[in-house]
PDB file of C-alpha atoms in Angstrom:
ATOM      1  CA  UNK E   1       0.000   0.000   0.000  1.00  0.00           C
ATOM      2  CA  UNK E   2       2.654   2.301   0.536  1.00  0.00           C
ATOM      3  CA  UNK E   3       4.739   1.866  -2.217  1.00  0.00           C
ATOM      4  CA  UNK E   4       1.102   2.745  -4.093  1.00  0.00           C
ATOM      5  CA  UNK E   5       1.339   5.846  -2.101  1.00  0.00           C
ATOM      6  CA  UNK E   6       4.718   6.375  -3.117  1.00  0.00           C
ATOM      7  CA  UNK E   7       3.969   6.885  -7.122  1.00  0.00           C
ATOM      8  CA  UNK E   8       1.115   8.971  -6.531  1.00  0.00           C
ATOM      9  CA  UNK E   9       3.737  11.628  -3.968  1.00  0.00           C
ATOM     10  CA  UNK E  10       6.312  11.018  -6.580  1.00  0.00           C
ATOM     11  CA  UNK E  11       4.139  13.024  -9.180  1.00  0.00           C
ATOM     12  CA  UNK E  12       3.141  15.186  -7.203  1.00  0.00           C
ATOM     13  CA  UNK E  13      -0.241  14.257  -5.865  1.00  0.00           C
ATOM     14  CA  UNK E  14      -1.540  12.365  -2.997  1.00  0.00           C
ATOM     15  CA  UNK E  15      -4.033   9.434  -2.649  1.00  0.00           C
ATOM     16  CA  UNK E  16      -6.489   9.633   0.987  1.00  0.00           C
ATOM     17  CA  UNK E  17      -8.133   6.542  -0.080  1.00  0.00           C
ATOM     18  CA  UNK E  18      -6.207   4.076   0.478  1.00  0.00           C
ATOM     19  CA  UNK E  19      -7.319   3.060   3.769  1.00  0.00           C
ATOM     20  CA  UNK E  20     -11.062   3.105   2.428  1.00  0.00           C
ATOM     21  CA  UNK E  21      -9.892   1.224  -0.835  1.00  0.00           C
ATOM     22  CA  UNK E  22      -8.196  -2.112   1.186  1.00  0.00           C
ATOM     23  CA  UNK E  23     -11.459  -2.332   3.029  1.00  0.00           C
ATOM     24  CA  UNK E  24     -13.784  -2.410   0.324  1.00  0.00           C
ATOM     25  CA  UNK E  25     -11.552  -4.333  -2.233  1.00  0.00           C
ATOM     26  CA  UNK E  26     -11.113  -6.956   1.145  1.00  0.00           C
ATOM     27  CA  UNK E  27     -14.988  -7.042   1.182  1.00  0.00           C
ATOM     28  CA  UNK E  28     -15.487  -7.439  -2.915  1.00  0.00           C
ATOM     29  CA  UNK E  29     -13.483 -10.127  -2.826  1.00  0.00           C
ATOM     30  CA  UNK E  30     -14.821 -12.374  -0.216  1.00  0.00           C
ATOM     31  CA  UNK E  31     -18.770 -11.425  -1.483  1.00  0.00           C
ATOM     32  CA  UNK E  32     -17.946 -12.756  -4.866  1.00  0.00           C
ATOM     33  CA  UNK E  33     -16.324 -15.725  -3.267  1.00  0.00           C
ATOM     34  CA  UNK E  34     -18.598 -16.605  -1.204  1.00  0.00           C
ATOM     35  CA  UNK E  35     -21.740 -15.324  -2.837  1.00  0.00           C
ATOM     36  CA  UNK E  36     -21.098 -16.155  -6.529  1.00  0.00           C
ATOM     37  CA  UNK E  37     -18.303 -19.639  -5.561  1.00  0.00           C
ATOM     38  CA  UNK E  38     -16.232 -17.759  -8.471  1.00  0.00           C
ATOM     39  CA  UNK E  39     -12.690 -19.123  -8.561  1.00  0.00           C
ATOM     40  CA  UNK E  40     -10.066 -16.319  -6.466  1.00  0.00           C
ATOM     41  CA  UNK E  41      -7.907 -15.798  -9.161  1.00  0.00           C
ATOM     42  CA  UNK E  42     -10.969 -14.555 -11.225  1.00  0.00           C
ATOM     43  CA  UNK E  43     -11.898 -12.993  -8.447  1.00  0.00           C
ATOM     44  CA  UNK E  44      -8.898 -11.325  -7.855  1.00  0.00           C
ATOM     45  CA  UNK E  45      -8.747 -10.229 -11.368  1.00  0.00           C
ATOM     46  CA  UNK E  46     -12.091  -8.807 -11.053  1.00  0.00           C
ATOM     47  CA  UNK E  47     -10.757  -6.514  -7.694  1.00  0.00           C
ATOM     48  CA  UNK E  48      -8.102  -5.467  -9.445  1.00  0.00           C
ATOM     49  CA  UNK E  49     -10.216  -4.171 -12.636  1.00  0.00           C
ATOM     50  CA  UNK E  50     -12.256  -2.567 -10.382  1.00  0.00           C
ATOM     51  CA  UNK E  51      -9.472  -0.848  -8.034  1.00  0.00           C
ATOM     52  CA  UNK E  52      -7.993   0.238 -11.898  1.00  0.00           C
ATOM     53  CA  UNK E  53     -11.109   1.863 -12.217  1.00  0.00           C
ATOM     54  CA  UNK E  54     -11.002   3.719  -9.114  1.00  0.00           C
ATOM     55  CA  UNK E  55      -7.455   5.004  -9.787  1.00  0.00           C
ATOM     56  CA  UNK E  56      -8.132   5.990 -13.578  1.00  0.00           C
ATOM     57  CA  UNK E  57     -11.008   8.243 -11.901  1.00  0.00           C
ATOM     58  CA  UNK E  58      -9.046   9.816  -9.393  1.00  0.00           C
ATOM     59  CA  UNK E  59      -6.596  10.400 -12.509  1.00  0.00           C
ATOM     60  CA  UNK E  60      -9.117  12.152 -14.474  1.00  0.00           C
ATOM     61  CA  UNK E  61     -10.403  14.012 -11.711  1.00  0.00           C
ATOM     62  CA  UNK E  62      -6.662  15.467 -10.864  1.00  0.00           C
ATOM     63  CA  UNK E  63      -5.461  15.965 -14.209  1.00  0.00           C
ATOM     64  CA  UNK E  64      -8.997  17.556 -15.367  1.00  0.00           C
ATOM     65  CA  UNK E  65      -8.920  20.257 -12.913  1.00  0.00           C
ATOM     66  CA  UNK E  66      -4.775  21.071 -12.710  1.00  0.00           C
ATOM     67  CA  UNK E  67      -4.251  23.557 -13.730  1.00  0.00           C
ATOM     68  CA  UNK E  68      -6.291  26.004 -12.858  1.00  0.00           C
ATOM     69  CA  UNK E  69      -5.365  24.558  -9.135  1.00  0.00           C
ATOM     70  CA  UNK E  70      -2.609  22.847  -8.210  1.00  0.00           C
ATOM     71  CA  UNK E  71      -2.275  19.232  -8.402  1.00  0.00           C
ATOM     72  CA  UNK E  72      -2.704  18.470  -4.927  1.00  0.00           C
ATOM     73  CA  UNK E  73      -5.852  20.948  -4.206  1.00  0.00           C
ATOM     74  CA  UNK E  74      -7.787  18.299  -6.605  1.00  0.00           C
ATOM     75  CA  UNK E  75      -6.265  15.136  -5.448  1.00  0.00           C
ATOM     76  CA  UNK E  76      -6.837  15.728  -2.179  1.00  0.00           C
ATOM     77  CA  UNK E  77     -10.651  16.846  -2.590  1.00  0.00           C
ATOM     78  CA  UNK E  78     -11.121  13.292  -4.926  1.00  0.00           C
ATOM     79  CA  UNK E  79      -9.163  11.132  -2.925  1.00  0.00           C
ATOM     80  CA  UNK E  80     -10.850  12.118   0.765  1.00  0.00           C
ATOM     81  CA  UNK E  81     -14.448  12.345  -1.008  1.00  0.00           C
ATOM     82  CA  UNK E  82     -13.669   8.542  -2.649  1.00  0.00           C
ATOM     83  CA  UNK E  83     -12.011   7.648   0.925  1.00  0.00           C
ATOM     84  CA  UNK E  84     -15.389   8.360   2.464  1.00  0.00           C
ATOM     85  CA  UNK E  85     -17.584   7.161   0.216  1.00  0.00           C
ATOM     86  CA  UNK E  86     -16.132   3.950  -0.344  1.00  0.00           C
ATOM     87  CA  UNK E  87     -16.090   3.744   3.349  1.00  0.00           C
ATOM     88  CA  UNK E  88     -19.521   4.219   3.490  1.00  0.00           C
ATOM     89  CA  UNK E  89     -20.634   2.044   0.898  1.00  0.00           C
ATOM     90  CA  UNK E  90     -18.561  -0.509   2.295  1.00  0.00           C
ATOM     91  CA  UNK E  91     -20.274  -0.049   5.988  1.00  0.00           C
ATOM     92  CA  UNK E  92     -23.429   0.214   4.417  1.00  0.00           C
ATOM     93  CA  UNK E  93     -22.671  -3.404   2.278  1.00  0.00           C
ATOM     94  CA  UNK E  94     -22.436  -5.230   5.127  1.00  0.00           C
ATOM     95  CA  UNK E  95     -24.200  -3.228   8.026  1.00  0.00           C
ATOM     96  CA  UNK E  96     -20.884  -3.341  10.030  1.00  0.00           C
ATOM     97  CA  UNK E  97     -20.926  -6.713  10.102  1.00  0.00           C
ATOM     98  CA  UNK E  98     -17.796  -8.600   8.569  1.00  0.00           C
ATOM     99  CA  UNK E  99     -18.260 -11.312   5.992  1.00  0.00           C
ATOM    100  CA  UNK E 100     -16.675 -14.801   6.657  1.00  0.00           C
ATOM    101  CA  UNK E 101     -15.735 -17.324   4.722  1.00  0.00           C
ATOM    102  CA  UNK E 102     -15.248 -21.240   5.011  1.00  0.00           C
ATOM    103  CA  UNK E 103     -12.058 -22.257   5.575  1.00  0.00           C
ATOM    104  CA  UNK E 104     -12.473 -25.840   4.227  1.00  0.00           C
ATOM    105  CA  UNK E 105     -14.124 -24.598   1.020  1.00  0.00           C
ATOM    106  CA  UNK E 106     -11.428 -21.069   0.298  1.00  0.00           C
ATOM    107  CA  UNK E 107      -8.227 -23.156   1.732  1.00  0.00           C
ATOM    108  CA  UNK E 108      -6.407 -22.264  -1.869  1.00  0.00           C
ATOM    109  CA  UNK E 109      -7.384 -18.608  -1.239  1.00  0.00           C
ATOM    110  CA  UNK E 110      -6.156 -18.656   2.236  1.00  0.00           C
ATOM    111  CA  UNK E 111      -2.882 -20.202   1.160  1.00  0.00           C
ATOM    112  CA  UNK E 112      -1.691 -16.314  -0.125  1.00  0.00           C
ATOM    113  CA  UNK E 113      -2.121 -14.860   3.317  1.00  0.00           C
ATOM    114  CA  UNK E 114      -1.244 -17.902   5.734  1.00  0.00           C
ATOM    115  CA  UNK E 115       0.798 -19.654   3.305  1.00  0.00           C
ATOM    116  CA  UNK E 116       4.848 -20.001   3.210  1.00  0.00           C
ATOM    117  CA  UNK E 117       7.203 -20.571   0.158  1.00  0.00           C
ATOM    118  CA  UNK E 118       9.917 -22.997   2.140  1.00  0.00           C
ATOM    119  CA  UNK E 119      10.585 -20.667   4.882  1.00  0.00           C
ATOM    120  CA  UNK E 120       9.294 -17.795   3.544  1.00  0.00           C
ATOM    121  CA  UNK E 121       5.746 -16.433   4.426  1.00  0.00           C
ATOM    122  CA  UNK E 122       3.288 -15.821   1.157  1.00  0.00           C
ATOM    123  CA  UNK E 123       2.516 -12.080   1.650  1.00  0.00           C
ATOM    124  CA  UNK E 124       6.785 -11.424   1.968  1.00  0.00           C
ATOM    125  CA  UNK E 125       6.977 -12.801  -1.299  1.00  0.00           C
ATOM    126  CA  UNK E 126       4.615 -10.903  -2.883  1.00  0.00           C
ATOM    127  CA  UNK E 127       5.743  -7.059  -1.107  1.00  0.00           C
ATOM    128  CA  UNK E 128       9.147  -8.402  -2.935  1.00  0.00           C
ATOM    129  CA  UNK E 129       7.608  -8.955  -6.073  1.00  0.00           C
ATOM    130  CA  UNK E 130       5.783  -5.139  -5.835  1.00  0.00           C
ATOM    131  CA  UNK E 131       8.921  -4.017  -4.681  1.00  0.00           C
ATOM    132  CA  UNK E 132      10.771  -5.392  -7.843  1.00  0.00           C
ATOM    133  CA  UNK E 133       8.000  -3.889 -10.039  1.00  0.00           C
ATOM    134  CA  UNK E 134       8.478  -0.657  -8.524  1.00  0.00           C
ATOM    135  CA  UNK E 135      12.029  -0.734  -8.639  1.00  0.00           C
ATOM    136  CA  UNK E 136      11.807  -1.819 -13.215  1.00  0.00           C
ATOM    137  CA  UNK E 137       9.320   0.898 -13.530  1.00  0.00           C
ATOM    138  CA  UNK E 138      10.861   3.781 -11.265  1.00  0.00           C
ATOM    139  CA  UNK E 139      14.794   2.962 -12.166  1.00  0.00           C
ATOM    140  CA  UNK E 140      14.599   1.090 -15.144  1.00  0.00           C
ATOM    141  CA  UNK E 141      11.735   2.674 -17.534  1.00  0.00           C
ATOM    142  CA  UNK E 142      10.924   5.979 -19.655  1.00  0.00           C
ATOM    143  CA  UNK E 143       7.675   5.674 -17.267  1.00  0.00           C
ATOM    144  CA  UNK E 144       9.677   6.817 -14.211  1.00  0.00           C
ATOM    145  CA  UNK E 145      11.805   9.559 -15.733  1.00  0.00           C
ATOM    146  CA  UNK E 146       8.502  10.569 -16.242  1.00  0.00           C
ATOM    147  CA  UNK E 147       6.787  10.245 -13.001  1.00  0.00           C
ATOM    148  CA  UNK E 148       9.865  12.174 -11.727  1.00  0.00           C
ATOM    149  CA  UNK E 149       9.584  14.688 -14.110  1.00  0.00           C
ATOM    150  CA  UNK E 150       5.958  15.646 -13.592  1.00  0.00           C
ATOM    151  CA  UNK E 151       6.590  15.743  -9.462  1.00  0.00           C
ATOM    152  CA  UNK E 152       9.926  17.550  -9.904  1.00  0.00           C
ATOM    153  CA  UNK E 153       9.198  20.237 -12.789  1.00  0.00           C
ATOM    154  CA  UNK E 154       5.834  20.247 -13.997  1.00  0.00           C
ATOM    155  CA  UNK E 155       5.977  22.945 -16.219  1.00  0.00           C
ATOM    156  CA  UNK E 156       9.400  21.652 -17.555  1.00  0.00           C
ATOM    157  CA  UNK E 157       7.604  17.917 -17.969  1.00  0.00           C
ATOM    158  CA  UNK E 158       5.295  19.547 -19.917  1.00  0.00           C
ATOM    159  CA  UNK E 159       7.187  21.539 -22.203  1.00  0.00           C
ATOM    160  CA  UNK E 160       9.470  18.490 -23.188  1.00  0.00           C
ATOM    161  CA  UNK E 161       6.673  16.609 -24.030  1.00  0.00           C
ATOM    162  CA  UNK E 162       5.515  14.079 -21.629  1.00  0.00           C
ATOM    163  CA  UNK E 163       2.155  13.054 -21.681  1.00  0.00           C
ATOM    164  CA  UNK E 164       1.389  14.914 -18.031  1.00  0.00           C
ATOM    165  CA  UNK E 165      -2.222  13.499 -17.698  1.00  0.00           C
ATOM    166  CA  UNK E 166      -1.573   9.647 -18.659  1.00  0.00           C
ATOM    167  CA  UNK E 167       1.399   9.447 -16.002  1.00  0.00           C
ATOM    168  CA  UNK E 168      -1.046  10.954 -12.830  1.00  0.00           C
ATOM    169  CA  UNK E 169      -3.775   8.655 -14.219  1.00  0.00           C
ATOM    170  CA  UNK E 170      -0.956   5.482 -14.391  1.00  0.00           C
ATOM    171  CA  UNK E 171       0.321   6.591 -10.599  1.00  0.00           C
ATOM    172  CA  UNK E 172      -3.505   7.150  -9.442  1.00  0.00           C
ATOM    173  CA  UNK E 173      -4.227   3.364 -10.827  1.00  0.00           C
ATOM    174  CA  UNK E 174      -0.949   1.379  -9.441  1.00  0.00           C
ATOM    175  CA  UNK E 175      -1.829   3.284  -5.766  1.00  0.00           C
ATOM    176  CA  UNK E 176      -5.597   1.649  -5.904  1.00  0.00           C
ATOM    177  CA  UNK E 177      -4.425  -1.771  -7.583  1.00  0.00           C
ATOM    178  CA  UNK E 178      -1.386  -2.167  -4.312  1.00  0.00           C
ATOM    179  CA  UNK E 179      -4.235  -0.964  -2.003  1.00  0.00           C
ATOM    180  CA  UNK E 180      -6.559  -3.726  -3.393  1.00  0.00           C
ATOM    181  CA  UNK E 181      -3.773  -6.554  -3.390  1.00  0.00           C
ATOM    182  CA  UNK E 182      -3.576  -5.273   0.473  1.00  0.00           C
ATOM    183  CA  UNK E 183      -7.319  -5.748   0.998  1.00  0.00           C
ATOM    184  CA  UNK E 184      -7.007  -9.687  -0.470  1.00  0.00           C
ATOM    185  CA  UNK E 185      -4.217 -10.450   1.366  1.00  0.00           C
ATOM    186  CA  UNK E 186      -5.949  -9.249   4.828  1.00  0.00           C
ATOM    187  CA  UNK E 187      -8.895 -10.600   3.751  1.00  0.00           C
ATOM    188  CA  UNK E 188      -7.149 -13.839   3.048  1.00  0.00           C
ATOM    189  CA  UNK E 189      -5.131 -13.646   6.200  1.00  0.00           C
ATOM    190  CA  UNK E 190      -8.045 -13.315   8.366  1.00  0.00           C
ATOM    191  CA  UNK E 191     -10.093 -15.585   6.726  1.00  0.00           C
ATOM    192  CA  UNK E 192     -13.314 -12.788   6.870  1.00  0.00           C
ATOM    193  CA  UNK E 193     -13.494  -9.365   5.196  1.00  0.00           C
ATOM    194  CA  UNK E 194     -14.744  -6.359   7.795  1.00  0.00           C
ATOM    195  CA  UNK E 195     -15.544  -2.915   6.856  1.00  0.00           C
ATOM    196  CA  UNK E 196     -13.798  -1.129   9.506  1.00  0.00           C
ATOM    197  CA  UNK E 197     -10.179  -2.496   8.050  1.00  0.00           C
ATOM    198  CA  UNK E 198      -8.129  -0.017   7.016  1.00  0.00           C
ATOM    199  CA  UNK E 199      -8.857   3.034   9.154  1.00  0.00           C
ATOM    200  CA  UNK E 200      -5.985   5.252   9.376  1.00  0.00           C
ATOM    201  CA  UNK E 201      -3.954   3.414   6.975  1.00  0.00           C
ATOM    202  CA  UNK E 202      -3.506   6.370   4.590  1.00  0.00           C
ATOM    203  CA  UNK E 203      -1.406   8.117   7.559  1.00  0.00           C
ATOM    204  CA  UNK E 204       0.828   4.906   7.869  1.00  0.00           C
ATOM    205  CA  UNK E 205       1.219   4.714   4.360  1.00  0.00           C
ATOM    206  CA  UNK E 206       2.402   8.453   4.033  1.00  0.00           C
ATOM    207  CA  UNK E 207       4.311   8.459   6.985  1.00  0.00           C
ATOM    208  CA  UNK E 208       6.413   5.511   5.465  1.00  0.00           C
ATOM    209  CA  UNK E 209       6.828   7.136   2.368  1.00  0.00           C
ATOM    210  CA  UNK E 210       8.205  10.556   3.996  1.00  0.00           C
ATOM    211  CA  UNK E 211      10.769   8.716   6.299  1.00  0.00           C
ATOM    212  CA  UNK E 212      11.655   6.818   3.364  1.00  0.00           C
ATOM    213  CA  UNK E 213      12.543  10.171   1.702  1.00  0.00           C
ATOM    214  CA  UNK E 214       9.990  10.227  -0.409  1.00  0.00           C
ATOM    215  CA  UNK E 215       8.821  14.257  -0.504  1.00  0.00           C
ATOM    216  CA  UNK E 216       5.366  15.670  -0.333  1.00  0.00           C
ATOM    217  CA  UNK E 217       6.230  17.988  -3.296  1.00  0.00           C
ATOM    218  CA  UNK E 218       6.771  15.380  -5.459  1.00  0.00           C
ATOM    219  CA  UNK E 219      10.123  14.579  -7.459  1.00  0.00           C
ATOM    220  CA  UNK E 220      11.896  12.543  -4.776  1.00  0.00           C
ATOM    221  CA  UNK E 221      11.764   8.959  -3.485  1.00  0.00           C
ATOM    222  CA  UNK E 222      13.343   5.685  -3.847  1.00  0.00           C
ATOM    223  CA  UNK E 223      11.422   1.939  -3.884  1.00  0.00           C
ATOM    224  CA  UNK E 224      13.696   0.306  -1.002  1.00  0.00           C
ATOM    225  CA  UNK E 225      13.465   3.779   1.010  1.00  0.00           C
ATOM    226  CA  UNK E 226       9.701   3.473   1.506  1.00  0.00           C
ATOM    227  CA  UNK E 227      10.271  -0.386   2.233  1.00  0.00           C
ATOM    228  CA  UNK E 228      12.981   1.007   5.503  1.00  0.00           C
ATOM    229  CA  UNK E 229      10.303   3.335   6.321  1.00  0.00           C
ATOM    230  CA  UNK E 230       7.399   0.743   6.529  1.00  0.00           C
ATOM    231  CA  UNK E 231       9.679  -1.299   8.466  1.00  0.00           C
ATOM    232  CA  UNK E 232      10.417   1.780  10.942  1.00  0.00           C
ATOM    233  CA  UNK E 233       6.823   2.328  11.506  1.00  0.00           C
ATOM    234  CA  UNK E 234       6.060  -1.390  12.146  1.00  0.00           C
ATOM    235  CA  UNK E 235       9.169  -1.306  14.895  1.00  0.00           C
ATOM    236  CA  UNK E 236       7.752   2.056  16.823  1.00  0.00           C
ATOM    237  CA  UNK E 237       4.196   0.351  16.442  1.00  0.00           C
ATOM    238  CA  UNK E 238       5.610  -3.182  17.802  1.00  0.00           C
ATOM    239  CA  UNK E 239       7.951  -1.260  20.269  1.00  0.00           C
ATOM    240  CA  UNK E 240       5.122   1.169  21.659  1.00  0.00           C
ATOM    241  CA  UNK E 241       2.991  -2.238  21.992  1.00  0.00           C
ATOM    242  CA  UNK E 242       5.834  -3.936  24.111  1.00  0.00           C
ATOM    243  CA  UNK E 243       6.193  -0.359  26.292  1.00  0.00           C
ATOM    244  CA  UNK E 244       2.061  -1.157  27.110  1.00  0.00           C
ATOM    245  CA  UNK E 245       1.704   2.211  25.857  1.00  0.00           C
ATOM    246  CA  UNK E 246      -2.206   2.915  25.215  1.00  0.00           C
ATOM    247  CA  UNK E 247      -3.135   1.950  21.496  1.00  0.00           C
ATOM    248  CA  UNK E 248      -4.731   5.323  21.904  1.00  0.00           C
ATOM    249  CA  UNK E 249      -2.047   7.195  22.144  1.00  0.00           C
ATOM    250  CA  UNK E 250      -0.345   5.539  18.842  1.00  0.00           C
ATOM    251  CA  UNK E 251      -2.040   7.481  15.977  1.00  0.00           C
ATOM    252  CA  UNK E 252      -0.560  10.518  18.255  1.00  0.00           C
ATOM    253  CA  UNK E 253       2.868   9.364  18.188  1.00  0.00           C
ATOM    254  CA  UNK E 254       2.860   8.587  14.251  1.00  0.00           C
ATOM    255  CA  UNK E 255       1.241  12.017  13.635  1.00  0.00           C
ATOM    256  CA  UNK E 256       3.671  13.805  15.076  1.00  0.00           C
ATOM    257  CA  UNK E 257       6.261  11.529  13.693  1.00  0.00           C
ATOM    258  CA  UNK E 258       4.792  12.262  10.231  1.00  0.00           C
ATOM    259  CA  UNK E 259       5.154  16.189  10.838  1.00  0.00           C
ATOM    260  CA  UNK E 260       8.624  16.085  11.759  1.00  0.00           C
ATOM    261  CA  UNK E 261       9.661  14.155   8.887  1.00  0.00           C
ATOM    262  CA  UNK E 262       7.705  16.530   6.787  1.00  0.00           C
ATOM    263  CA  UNK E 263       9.154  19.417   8.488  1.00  0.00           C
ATOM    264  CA  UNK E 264      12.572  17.760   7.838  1.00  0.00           C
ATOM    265  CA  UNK E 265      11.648  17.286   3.903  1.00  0.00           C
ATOM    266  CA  UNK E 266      10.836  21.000   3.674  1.00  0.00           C
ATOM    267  CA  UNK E 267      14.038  22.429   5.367  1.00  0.00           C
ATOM    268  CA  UNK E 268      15.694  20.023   3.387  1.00  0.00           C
ATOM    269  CA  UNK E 269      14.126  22.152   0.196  1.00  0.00           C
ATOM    270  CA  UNK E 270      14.404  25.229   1.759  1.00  0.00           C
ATOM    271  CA  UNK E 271      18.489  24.658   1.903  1.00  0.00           C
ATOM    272  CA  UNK E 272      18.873  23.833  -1.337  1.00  0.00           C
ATOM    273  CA  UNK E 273      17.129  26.959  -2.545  1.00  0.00           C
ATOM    274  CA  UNK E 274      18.989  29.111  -0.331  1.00  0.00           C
TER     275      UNK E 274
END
């Protein structure tokens, strides 16, 4: 999920939904496994389409109205409204209650959340695999010179000729398809899909991209970075659980985590400038 987040900052924009779009894609899936018995790779295929459709909207939506505003006046009005809608409809779906599936009859579907490869556990495998992607596409590709390029300098993006709109709608889709590969895999972990999954994983997801060094203006960030910051926010969150200090008080500690790497990020800017 966060190295969706992390091609959406990288151009420049910013994605709210993400939290909203695990628990909803975690709830399509297990309805049209256990309501329509449809195989879970077609299943998953059918998530995925839909998550693509999501993104390519929040695309549209961004690139449609920048300019006159700047990018991130748009994405963040799309993303937040889609972030509590799909909330909503997904609370609505179910009435809050969670929907659960057999284990003896989904025990292939389980496999990619409870599952190991040898010694290696199923969901590992594929954040490597996402990670590698990343990695081609960022490092390796014409596609990330121009993700970089619109986050960077969009102006100068523009003026050399990339196609602006077509890389926020790409970035838009691969943050919605990671979220919904997220949803599956808790879904498939936990053997049930609940509607209340995912709350305040959009601040998790950002925070690990900032201390990974990706910046909120855009331009900047690295694959592997955001993977060190997830793994940083997983060790305060594990750490602050050992310490028996109140889950209460942990979206507090992240938040202000998450403003002192952004504060960090912009001095950083500022410095260069100066």
């Amino acid at each position: 999920m966060a190295l969706g987040e992390m091609f959406v900052l990288i151009s420049g924009g910013i994605d709210l939904s993400v939290g909203s779009i695990v628990a909803f894609t975690g709830l399509l899936m297990a309805y049209l496994l256990s309501t329509y018995n449809l195989p879970w790779l077609l299943a998953l295929l059918i998530v995925i389409l839909v998550a693509a459709g999501i993104g390519a909207f929040h695309g549209f939506f961004v690139s449609k109205f920048s300019p006159p505003l700047p990018q991130t006046v748009p994405a963040f009005l799309v993303t937040l409204g889609s972030a509590m809608a799909f909330r909503g409809i997904a609370q609505y779906w179910t009435k809050g209650y969670p929907i659960v599936l057999s284990r003896e009859k989904f025990a292939d579907f389980f496999f990619i959340g409870e599952g190991n490869l040898g010694i290696v556990p199923i969901p590992v495998i594929i954040v490597l695999v996402i990670l590698g992607i990343a990695f081609l596409i960022l490092n390796l590709s014409i596609i990330g010179r121009h993700i970089y390029a619109v986050g960077g300098n969009l102006l100068a993006a523009i003026v050399t000729g990339v196609k602006v709109n077509r890389i926020r709608i790409l970035c838009y889709v691969l943050s919605t398809i990671f979220s919904a590969l997220t949803g599956v895999i808790i879904t498939a972990r936990l053997n049930s899909a609940y509607p209340g999954v995912g709350v305040g994983y959009e601040l998790e997801a950002i925070t690990s991209c900032v201390l990974g060094g990706v910046s909120l203006i855009g331009g900047e960030g690295l694959p592997f970075g955001v993977l060190l910051g997830v793994i940083l926010v997983v060790v305060i969150e594990n750490g602050l659980v050992t310490m028996n200090v109140s889950p209460y008080l942990h979206r507090i500690i992240i938040g202000l985590l998450l403003l002192v790497a952004v504060t960090a990020d912009f001095l950083k800017r500022f410095r260069r400038r100066t």
